[in-house]
PDB file of C-alpha atoms in Angstrom:
ATOM      1  CA  MET A   1       5.794 -51.739 -66.760  1.00  0.00           C
ATOM      2  CA  LEU A   2       5.566 -52.409 -63.294  1.00  0.00           C
ATOM      3  CA  ASN A   3       3.570 -50.505 -60.471  1.00  0.00           C
ATOM      4  CA  ILE A   4       3.668 -51.602 -56.745  1.00  0.00           C
ATOM      5  CA  LYS A   5       1.149 -49.376 -54.886  1.00  0.00           C
ATOM      6  CA  ASN A   6       0.862 -49.396 -51.301  1.00  0.00           C
ATOM      7  CA  TYR A   7       1.607 -53.131 -51.157  1.00  0.00           C
ATOM      8  CA  THR A   8       1.479 -54.795 -47.509  1.00  0.00           C
ATOM      9  CA  LYS A   9       2.294 -58.288 -46.489  1.00  0.00           C
ATOM     10  CA  ILE A  10       1.535 -59.315 -43.304  1.00  0.00           C
ATOM     11  CA  TYR A  11       1.932 -63.010 -42.100  1.00  0.00           C
ATOM     12  CA  ALA A  12       0.179 -64.937 -39.022  1.00  0.00           C
ATOM     13  CA  GLY A  13       0.799 -63.241 -35.640  1.00  0.00           C
ATOM     14  CA  ASP A  14       0.340 -59.783 -37.377  1.00  0.00           C
ATOM     15  CA  LYS A  15       4.046 -59.573 -38.426  1.00  0.00           C
ATOM     16  CA  LYS A  16       4.579 -56.760 -41.392  1.00  0.00           C
ATOM     17  CA  ALA A  17       6.849 -58.807 -43.679  1.00  0.00           C
ATOM     18  CA  CYS A  18       6.089 -55.672 -46.183  1.00  0.00           C
ATOM     19  CA  ASP A  19       4.517 -52.347 -45.358  1.00  0.00           C
ATOM     20  CA  ASN A  20       3.210 -49.718 -47.710  1.00  0.00           C
ATOM     21  CA  VAL A  21       5.836 -50.596 -50.256  1.00  0.00           C
ATOM     22  CA  ASN A  22       5.539 -47.815 -53.197  1.00  0.00           C
ATOM     23  CA  ILE A  23       7.570 -48.931 -56.585  1.00  0.00           C
ATOM     24  CA  ASN A  24       7.331 -47.729 -60.167  1.00  0.00           C
ATOM     25  CA  VAL A  25       9.137 -49.368 -63.302  1.00  0.00           C
ATOM     26  CA  GLU A  26       9.013 -48.179 -66.324  1.00  0.00           C
ATOM     27  CA  SER A  27       9.917 -49.438 -69.738  1.00  0.00           C
ATOM     28  CA  GLY A  28      13.658 -49.067 -70.271  1.00  0.00           C
ATOM     29  CA  ASP A  29      14.694 -49.075 -66.370  1.00  0.00           C
ATOM     30  CA  ILE A  30      16.870 -51.394 -64.631  1.00  0.00           C
ATOM     31  CA  PHE A  31      15.682 -51.097 -61.515  1.00  0.00           C
ATOM     32  CA  GLY A  32      17.804 -52.365 -58.624  1.00  0.00           C
ATOM     33  CA  PHE A  33      16.153 -53.495 -55.250  1.00  0.00           C
ATOM     34  CA  ILE A  34      18.390 -53.506 -52.387  1.00  0.00           C
ATOM     35  CA  GLY A  35      18.380 -54.515 -48.629  1.00  0.00           C
ATOM     36  CA  HIS A  36      19.367 -56.692 -46.173  1.00  0.00           C
ATOM     37  CA  ASN A  37      18.431 -60.517 -45.746  1.00  0.00           C
ATOM     38  CA  GLY A  38      15.031 -60.599 -44.373  1.00  0.00           C
ATOM     39  CA  ALA A  39      14.391 -56.763 -45.515  1.00  0.00           C
ATOM     40  CA  GLY A  40      11.272 -58.263 -47.672  1.00  0.00           C
ATOM     41  CA  LYS A  41      13.040 -58.225 -51.240  1.00  0.00           C
ATOM     42  CA  SER A  42      12.204 -61.646 -51.944  1.00  0.00           C
ATOM     43  CA  THR A  43       8.537 -61.341 -50.322  1.00  0.00           C
ATOM     44  CA  THR A  44       7.758 -58.080 -52.757  1.00  0.00           C
ATOM     45  CA  ILE A  45       9.226 -60.189 -55.536  1.00  0.00           C
ATOM     46  CA  ARG A  46       7.142 -63.248 -54.846  1.00  0.00           C
ATOM     47  CA  ALA A  47       4.192 -60.879 -54.590  1.00  0.00           C
ATOM     48  CA  VAL A  48       4.768 -59.144 -58.089  1.00  0.00           C
ATOM     49  CA  VAL A  49       4.929 -62.430 -59.911  1.00  0.00           C
ATOM     50  CA  GLY A  50       2.239 -64.054 -58.179  1.00  0.00           C
ATOM     51  CA  VAL A  51       3.608 -66.612 -56.177  1.00  0.00           C
ATOM     52  CA  LEU A  52       2.627 -64.761 -52.783  1.00  0.00           C
ATOM     53  CA  ASP A  53      -0.750 -63.339 -51.774  1.00  0.00           C
ATOM     54  CA  PHE A  54      -0.756 -60.221 -50.211  1.00  0.00           C
ATOM     55  CA  THR A  55      -2.755 -58.119 -47.693  1.00  0.00           C
ATOM     56  CA  GLU A  56      -2.973 -54.726 -48.573  1.00  0.00           C
ATOM     57  CA  GLY A  57      -2.238 -52.713 -52.196  1.00  0.00           C
ATOM     58  CA  GLU A  58      -1.974 -53.360 -55.783  1.00  0.00           C
ATOM     59  CA  ILE A  59       0.389 -54.556 -58.238  1.00  0.00           C
ATOM     60  CA  THR A  60       0.255 -54.233 -61.802  1.00  0.00           C
ATOM     61  CA  ILE A  61       2.075 -55.198 -64.752  1.00  0.00           C
ATOM     62  CA  ASP A  62       1.737 -53.197 -67.926  1.00  0.00           C
ATOM     63  CA  GLY A  63      -1.794 -52.075 -66.516  1.00  0.00           C
ATOM     64  CA  HIS A  64      -2.636 -55.513 -65.619  1.00  0.00           C
ATOM     65  CA  SER A  65      -3.928 -56.294 -62.084  1.00  0.00           C
ATOM     66  CA  VAL A  66      -1.919 -59.151 -60.525  1.00  0.00           C
ATOM     67  CA  LYS A  67      -4.782 -59.943 -58.015  1.00  0.00           C
ATOM     68  CA  SER A  68      -7.489 -60.070 -60.700  1.00  0.00           C
ATOM     69  CA  GLU A  69      -5.605 -60.534 -64.210  1.00  0.00           C
ATOM     70  CA  PRO A  70      -2.939 -63.095 -63.082  1.00  0.00           C
ATOM     71  CA  MET A  71      -2.796 -64.738 -66.703  1.00  0.00           C
ATOM     72  CA  GLU A  72      -2.402 -61.629 -68.242  1.00  0.00           C
ATOM     73  CA  CYS A  73       0.596 -60.725 -66.109  1.00  0.00           C
ATOM     74  CA  LYS A  74       2.182 -63.920 -66.520  1.00  0.00           C
ATOM     75  CA  ARG A  75       1.997 -63.944 -70.010  1.00  0.00           C
ATOM     76  CA  ILE A  76       4.550 -60.668 -70.216  1.00  0.00           C
ATOM     77  CA  THR A  77       6.366 -61.602 -67.295  1.00  0.00           C
ATOM     78  CA  ALA A  78       9.415 -63.832 -66.655  1.00  0.00           C
ATOM     79  CA  TYR A  79      10.395 -64.786 -63.158  1.00  0.00           C
ATOM     80  CA  ILE A  80      14.166 -66.182 -61.965  1.00  0.00           C
ATOM     81  CA  PRO A  81      14.296 -67.164 -58.656  1.00  0.00           C
ATOM     82  CA  ASP A  82      17.793 -67.239 -56.223  1.00  0.00           C
ATOM     83  CA  ASN A  83      17.690 -70.467 -56.362  1.00  0.00           C
ATOM     84  CA  PRO A  84      15.623 -71.991 -59.334  1.00  0.00           C
ATOM     85  CA  ASP A  85      14.030 -75.477 -59.154  1.00  0.00           C
ATOM     86  CA  ILE A  86      13.613 -77.036 -62.861  1.00  0.00           C
ATOM     87  CA  TYR A  87      12.708 -80.421 -63.859  1.00  0.00           C
ATOM     88  CA  GLU A  88      16.081 -82.663 -63.222  1.00  0.00           C
ATOM     89  CA  ASN A  89      14.530 -85.450 -65.034  1.00  0.00           C
ATOM     90  CA  LEU A  90      14.200 -83.766 -68.436  1.00  0.00           C
ATOM     91  CA  THR A  91      17.233 -82.824 -70.847  1.00  0.00           C
ATOM     92  CA  GLY A  92      18.138 -79.072 -70.726  1.00  0.00           C
ATOM     93  CA  ILE A  93      16.519 -78.810 -74.564  1.00  0.00           C
ATOM     94  CA  GLN A  94      13.617 -80.785 -73.297  1.00  0.00           C
ATOM     95  CA  TYR A  95      12.679 -78.308 -70.259  1.00  0.00           C
ATOM     96  CA  LEU A  96      13.212 -75.131 -72.585  1.00  0.00           C
ATOM     97  CA  ASN A  97      10.753 -76.605 -75.116  1.00  0.00           C
ATOM     98  CA  PHE A  98       8.379 -77.412 -72.164  1.00  0.00           C
ATOM     99  CA  VAL A  99       8.650 -73.794 -71.337  1.00  0.00           C
ATOM    100  CA  ALA A 100       8.231 -72.635 -75.086  1.00  0.00           C
ATOM    101  CA  ASP A 101       4.998 -74.904 -75.322  1.00  0.00           C
ATOM    102  CA  ALA A 102       3.461 -73.273 -72.211  1.00  0.00           C
ATOM    103  CA  TYR A 103       3.946 -69.826 -73.990  1.00  0.00           C
ATOM    104  CA  GLY A 104       2.986 -70.964 -77.511  1.00  0.00           C
ATOM    105  CA  ILE A 105       6.377 -70.078 -78.632  1.00  0.00           C
ATOM    106  CA  SER A 106       6.239 -71.032 -82.723  1.00  0.00           C
ATOM    107  CA  SER A 107       8.902 -73.682 -83.567  1.00  0.00           C
ATOM    108  CA  GLN A 108      11.130 -71.235 -85.230  1.00  0.00           C
ATOM    109  CA  ASP A 109      11.219 -68.782 -82.845  1.00  0.00           C
ATOM    110  CA  ARG A 110      12.220 -70.858 -79.914  1.00  0.00           C
ATOM    111  CA  SER A 111      14.913 -72.530 -82.084  1.00  0.00           C
ATOM    112  CA  ASP A 112      15.855 -69.190 -82.596  1.00  0.00           C
ATOM    113  CA  SER A 113      16.124 -67.897 -78.821  1.00  0.00           C
ATOM    114  CA  ILE A 114      17.583 -71.136 -77.781  1.00  0.00           C
ATOM    115  CA  LYS A 115      20.343 -70.949 -80.166  1.00  0.00           C
ATOM    116  CA  LYS A 116      21.056 -67.679 -79.281  1.00  0.00           C
ATOM    117  CA  TYR A 117      21.200 -67.522 -75.544  1.00  0.00           C
ATOM    118  CA  GLY A 118      22.593 -70.975 -75.425  1.00  0.00           C
ATOM    119  CA  ASP A 119      25.655 -69.768 -77.624  1.00  0.00           C
ATOM    120  CA  LEU A 120      25.790 -66.547 -75.425  1.00  0.00           C
ATOM    121  CA  PHE A 121      25.790 -68.809 -72.357  1.00  0.00           C
ATOM    122  CA  GLU A 122      28.110 -71.492 -73.802  1.00  0.00           C
ATOM    123  CA  ILE A 123      25.941 -74.087 -73.078  1.00  0.00           C
ATOM    124  CA  THR A 124      24.435 -75.454 -75.981  1.00  0.00           C
ATOM    125  CA  GLY A 125      26.558 -78.446 -76.276  1.00  0.00           C
ATOM    126  CA  ALA A 126      25.326 -79.491 -72.965  1.00  0.00           C
ATOM    127  CA  LEU A 127      21.468 -79.197 -73.434  1.00  0.00           C
ATOM    128  CA  GLY A 128      21.158 -82.761 -74.513  1.00  0.00           C
ATOM    129  CA  ASP A 129      22.194 -83.713 -71.096  1.00  0.00           C
ATOM    130  CA  LEU A 130      19.840 -84.350 -68.527  1.00  0.00           C
ATOM    131  CA  ILE A 131      19.461 -81.258 -66.104  1.00  0.00           C
ATOM    132  CA  SER A 132      20.352 -83.891 -62.910  1.00  0.00           C
ATOM    133  CA  SER A 133      23.827 -83.998 -64.089  1.00  0.00           C
ATOM    134  CA  TYR A 134      24.183 -79.984 -64.237  1.00  0.00           C
ATOM    135  CA  SER A 135      26.035 -77.671 -61.766  1.00  0.00           C
ATOM    136  CA  HIS A 136      24.229 -74.978 -60.192  1.00  0.00           C
ATOM    137  CA  GLY A 137      25.723 -72.663 -62.773  1.00  0.00           C
ATOM    138  CA  MET A 138      24.540 -74.283 -65.562  1.00  0.00           C
ATOM    139  CA  LYS A 139      21.274 -75.170 -63.848  1.00  0.00           C
ATOM    140  CA  GLN A 140      20.750 -71.027 -63.579  1.00  0.00           C
ATOM    141  CA  LYS A 141      21.796 -70.695 -67.452  1.00  0.00           C
ATOM    142  CA  VAL A 142      18.940 -72.835 -68.304  1.00  0.00           C
ATOM    143  CA  ALA A 143      16.627 -71.263 -65.930  1.00  0.00           C
ATOM    144  CA  ILE A 144      17.620 -67.910 -67.454  1.00  0.00           C
ATOM    145  CA  ILE A 145      17.002 -68.883 -70.965  1.00  0.00           C
ATOM    146  CA  GLY A 146      13.633 -70.519 -70.456  1.00  0.00           C
ATOM    147  CA  ALA A 147      12.979 -66.934 -68.902  1.00  0.00           C
ATOM    148  CA  LEU A 148      13.792 -65.000 -72.065  1.00  0.00           C
ATOM    149  CA  ILE A 149      12.275 -67.156 -74.652  1.00  0.00           C
ATOM    150  CA  HIS A 150       9.172 -65.485 -74.567  1.00  0.00           C
ATOM    151  CA  LYS A 151      10.753 -62.164 -74.662  1.00  0.00           C
ATOM    152  CA  PRO A 152       9.150 -60.898 -71.588  1.00  0.00           C
ATOM    153  CA  LYS A 153       7.978 -57.263 -71.297  1.00  0.00           C
ATOM    154  CA  LEU A 154       9.079 -57.454 -67.542  1.00  0.00           C
ATOM    155  CA  LEU A 155      11.858 -59.531 -66.428  1.00  0.00           C
ATOM    156  CA  VAL A 156      12.053 -60.267 -62.401  1.00  0.00           C
ATOM    157  CA  LEU A 157      15.211 -61.740 -61.029  1.00  0.00           C
ATOM    158  CA  ASP A 158      16.003 -62.473 -57.318  1.00  0.00           C
ATOM    159  CA  GLU A 159      19.678 -62.281 -56.661  1.00  0.00           C
ATOM    160  CA  PRO A 160      20.511 -63.251 -60.430  1.00  0.00           C
ATOM    161  CA  PHE A 161      24.175 -63.027 -60.307  1.00  0.00           C
ATOM    162  CA  VAL A 162      24.629 -65.720 -57.490  1.00  0.00           C
ATOM    163  CA  GLY A 163      26.510 -68.849 -58.594  1.00  0.00           C
ATOM    164  CA  LEU A 164      27.375 -67.396 -62.030  1.00  0.00           C
ATOM    165  CA  ASP A 165      30.588 -67.141 -63.483  1.00  0.00           C
ATOM    166  CA  PRO A 166      31.946 -63.956 -64.326  1.00  0.00           C
ATOM    167  CA  LYS A 167      31.989 -64.459 -67.807  1.00  0.00           C
ATOM    168  CA  ALA A 168      28.052 -65.246 -67.633  1.00  0.00           C
ATOM    169  CA  ALA A 169      27.375 -62.447 -65.314  1.00  0.00           C
ATOM    170  CA  HIS A 170      28.616 -60.023 -67.861  1.00  0.00           C
ATOM    171  CA  THR A 171      26.764 -61.965 -70.467  1.00  0.00           C
ATOM    172  CA  LEU A 172      23.423 -61.864 -68.205  1.00  0.00           C
ATOM    173  CA  LYS A 173      23.982 -57.917 -67.842  1.00  0.00           C
ATOM    174  CA  GLU A 174      24.364 -57.103 -71.465  1.00  0.00           C
ATOM    175  CA  ILE A 175      21.121 -59.174 -72.040  1.00  0.00           C
ATOM    176  CA  MET A 176      19.427 -57.136 -69.459  1.00  0.00           C
ATOM    177  CA  LYS A 177      20.942 -53.847 -71.163  1.00  0.00           C
ATOM    178  CA  ASP A 178      19.528 -55.123 -74.763  1.00  0.00           C
ATOM    179  CA  LEU A 179      15.773 -56.032 -73.307  1.00  0.00           C
ATOM    180  CA  CYS A 180      15.512 -52.560 -71.766  1.00  0.00           C
ATOM    181  CA  SER A 181      16.922 -50.757 -74.975  1.00  0.00           C
ATOM    182  CA  ASN A 182      13.925 -52.860 -76.917  1.00  0.00           C
ATOM    183  CA  GLY A 183      11.234 -51.346 -74.435  1.00  0.00           C
ATOM    184  CA  SER A 184      11.272 -54.049 -71.640  1.00  0.00           C
ATOM    185  CA  ALA A 185      11.804 -53.434 -67.951  1.00  0.00           C
ATOM    186  CA  VAL A 186      14.381 -55.399 -65.303  1.00  0.00           C
ATOM    187  CA  PHE A 187      13.439 -55.383 -61.446  1.00  0.00           C
ATOM    188  CA  PHE A 188      15.952 -57.565 -59.718  1.00  0.00           C
ATOM    189  CA  SER A 189      17.191 -57.860 -56.076  1.00  0.00           C
ATOM    190  CA  THR A 190      20.770 -58.127 -55.412  1.00  0.00           C
ATOM    191  CA  HIS A 191      23.485 -57.850 -52.459  1.00  0.00           C
ATOM    192  CA  VAL A 192      26.148 -57.239 -55.073  1.00  0.00           C
ATOM    193  CA  LEU A 193      26.232 -53.205 -54.527  1.00  0.00           C
ATOM    194  CA  ASP A 194      28.860 -52.500 -57.135  1.00  0.00           C
ATOM    195  CA  VAL A 195      26.512 -54.404 -60.025  1.00  0.00           C
ATOM    196  CA  ALA A 196      23.580 -52.337 -59.155  1.00  0.00           C
ATOM    197  CA  GLU A 197      25.857 -49.127 -59.101  1.00  0.00           C
ATOM    198  CA  LYS A 198      27.138 -49.698 -62.744  1.00  0.00           C
ATOM    199  CA  LEU A 199      23.865 -51.227 -63.785  1.00  0.00           C
ATOM    200  CA  CYS A 200      20.850 -49.708 -62.650  1.00  0.00           C
ATOM    201  CA  ASN A 201      18.977 -46.072 -63.704  1.00  0.00           C
ATOM    202  CA  LYS A 202      16.453 -46.733 -60.726  1.00  0.00           C
ATOM    203  CA  ILE A 203      17.330 -48.204 -57.206  1.00  0.00           C
ATOM    204  CA  ALA A 204      14.847 -48.733 -54.244  1.00  0.00           C
ATOM    205  CA  ILE A 205      16.638 -49.253 -50.800  1.00  0.00           C
ATOM    206  CA  ILE A 206      14.115 -51.495 -48.131  1.00  0.00           C
ATOM    207  CA  LYS A 207      14.681 -52.270 -44.605  1.00  0.00           C
ATOM    208  CA  GLY A 208      12.191 -53.884 -42.221  1.00  0.00           C
ATOM    209  CA  GLY A 209       9.582 -54.116 -44.761  1.00  0.00           C
ATOM    210  CA  LYS A 210       9.455 -50.138 -45.639  1.00  0.00           C
ATOM    211  CA  ILE A 211      11.358 -48.179 -48.510  1.00  0.00           C
ATOM    212  CA  ILE A 212      13.881 -45.948 -46.990  1.00  0.00           C
ATOM    213  CA  ALA A 213      15.275 -44.869 -50.152  1.00  0.00           C
ATOM    214  CA  SER A 214      14.413 -44.605 -53.696  1.00  0.00           C
ATOM    215  CA  GLY A 215      14.935 -42.637 -56.894  1.00  0.00           C
ATOM    216  CA  MET A 216      17.607 -42.526 -60.233  1.00  0.00           C
ATOM    217  CA  THR A 217      20.687 -43.804 -59.191  1.00  0.00           C
ATOM    218  CA  GLU A 218      22.556 -40.733 -60.202  1.00  0.00           C
ATOM    219  CA  GLU A 219      20.481 -38.249 -57.806  1.00  0.00           C
ATOM    220  CA  LEU A 220      20.315 -41.059 -55.119  1.00  0.00           C
ATOM    221  CA  LEU A 221      24.343 -41.324 -55.041  1.00  0.00           C
ATOM    222  CA  GLY A 222      25.682 -37.771 -55.536  1.00  0.00           C
ATOM    223  CA  ASP A 223      29.484 -38.222 -55.500  1.00  0.00           C
ATOM    224  CA  LYS A 224      29.162 -41.074 -53.040  1.00  0.00           C
ATOM    225  CA  SER A 225      29.274 -45.057 -53.739  1.00  0.00           C
ATOM    226  CA  LEU A 226      25.922 -47.045 -53.739  1.00  0.00           C
ATOM    227  CA  GLU A 227      27.992 -48.864 -50.717  1.00  0.00           C
ATOM    228  CA  ASP A 228      28.295 -45.568 -48.769  1.00  0.00           C
ATOM    229  CA  VAL A 229      24.744 -44.220 -49.486  1.00  0.00           C
ATOM    230  CA  PHE A 230      23.166 -47.993 -48.480  1.00  0.00           C
ATOM    231  CA  LEU A 231      25.004 -48.017 -45.265  1.00  0.00           C
ATOM    232  CA  GLU A 232      24.111 -44.445 -44.493  1.00  0.00           C
ATOM    233  CA  VAL A 233      20.450 -44.704 -45.303  1.00  0.00           C
ATOM    234  CA  VAL A 234      20.129 -47.966 -43.585  1.00  0.00           C
ATOM    235  CA  ASP A 235      21.970 -46.590 -40.190  1.00  0.00           C
ATOM    236  CA  ASP A 236      19.615 -43.506 -40.284  1.00  0.00           C
ATOM    237  CA  ALA A 237      16.533 -45.587 -40.406  1.00  0.00           C
ATOM    238  CA  LYS A 238      17.089 -47.250 -37.283  1.00  0.00           C
TER     239      LYS A 238
END
């Protein structure tokens, strides 16, 4: 579903933000992307969703090139950044209808999705209010609903649990599992190692723009916790 091959991003001054990154996410995977601040997680994610150009390598989504077939990739991908910026002068329902229009979603399908996810996140009653009146957590819930409205094959999230209350975080985890059980894939970054350990079937650890460990979660961990493995491999990669 997502193949990142020899991805390299070099900024001005020859600074390598990412160096020869290789990641493969298959249908049904919940893939956790882990690393310290500045390790290259967000840079990689933004390249995957077409927000950031890159220097070398190839990224494909369901066989389509992010560089040469961007619209095909965007049609089947949803992206939630770490701090979603959504149109504050719209109401929640206006924003969601705007997103549904962009993806050509029928009236019935959008209505069903908005009702389903609005109820799950307990925000249906507030969708008539201006987004400017929402808390950070409410804005994040609306951004998540907007990302799910076209039933994406690939869901890409950057620190998705920051700002969500425990119940909403649990709801999002269940939605991620449900998506993957129906053939989609999830690729997300997180600092919450306990969540990644319990939720992800695959994990990659990045440091200084390089992947220093990657594979099936069970194989990477053995009888250790993800926190222990993370600290060990990061320390060894000095």
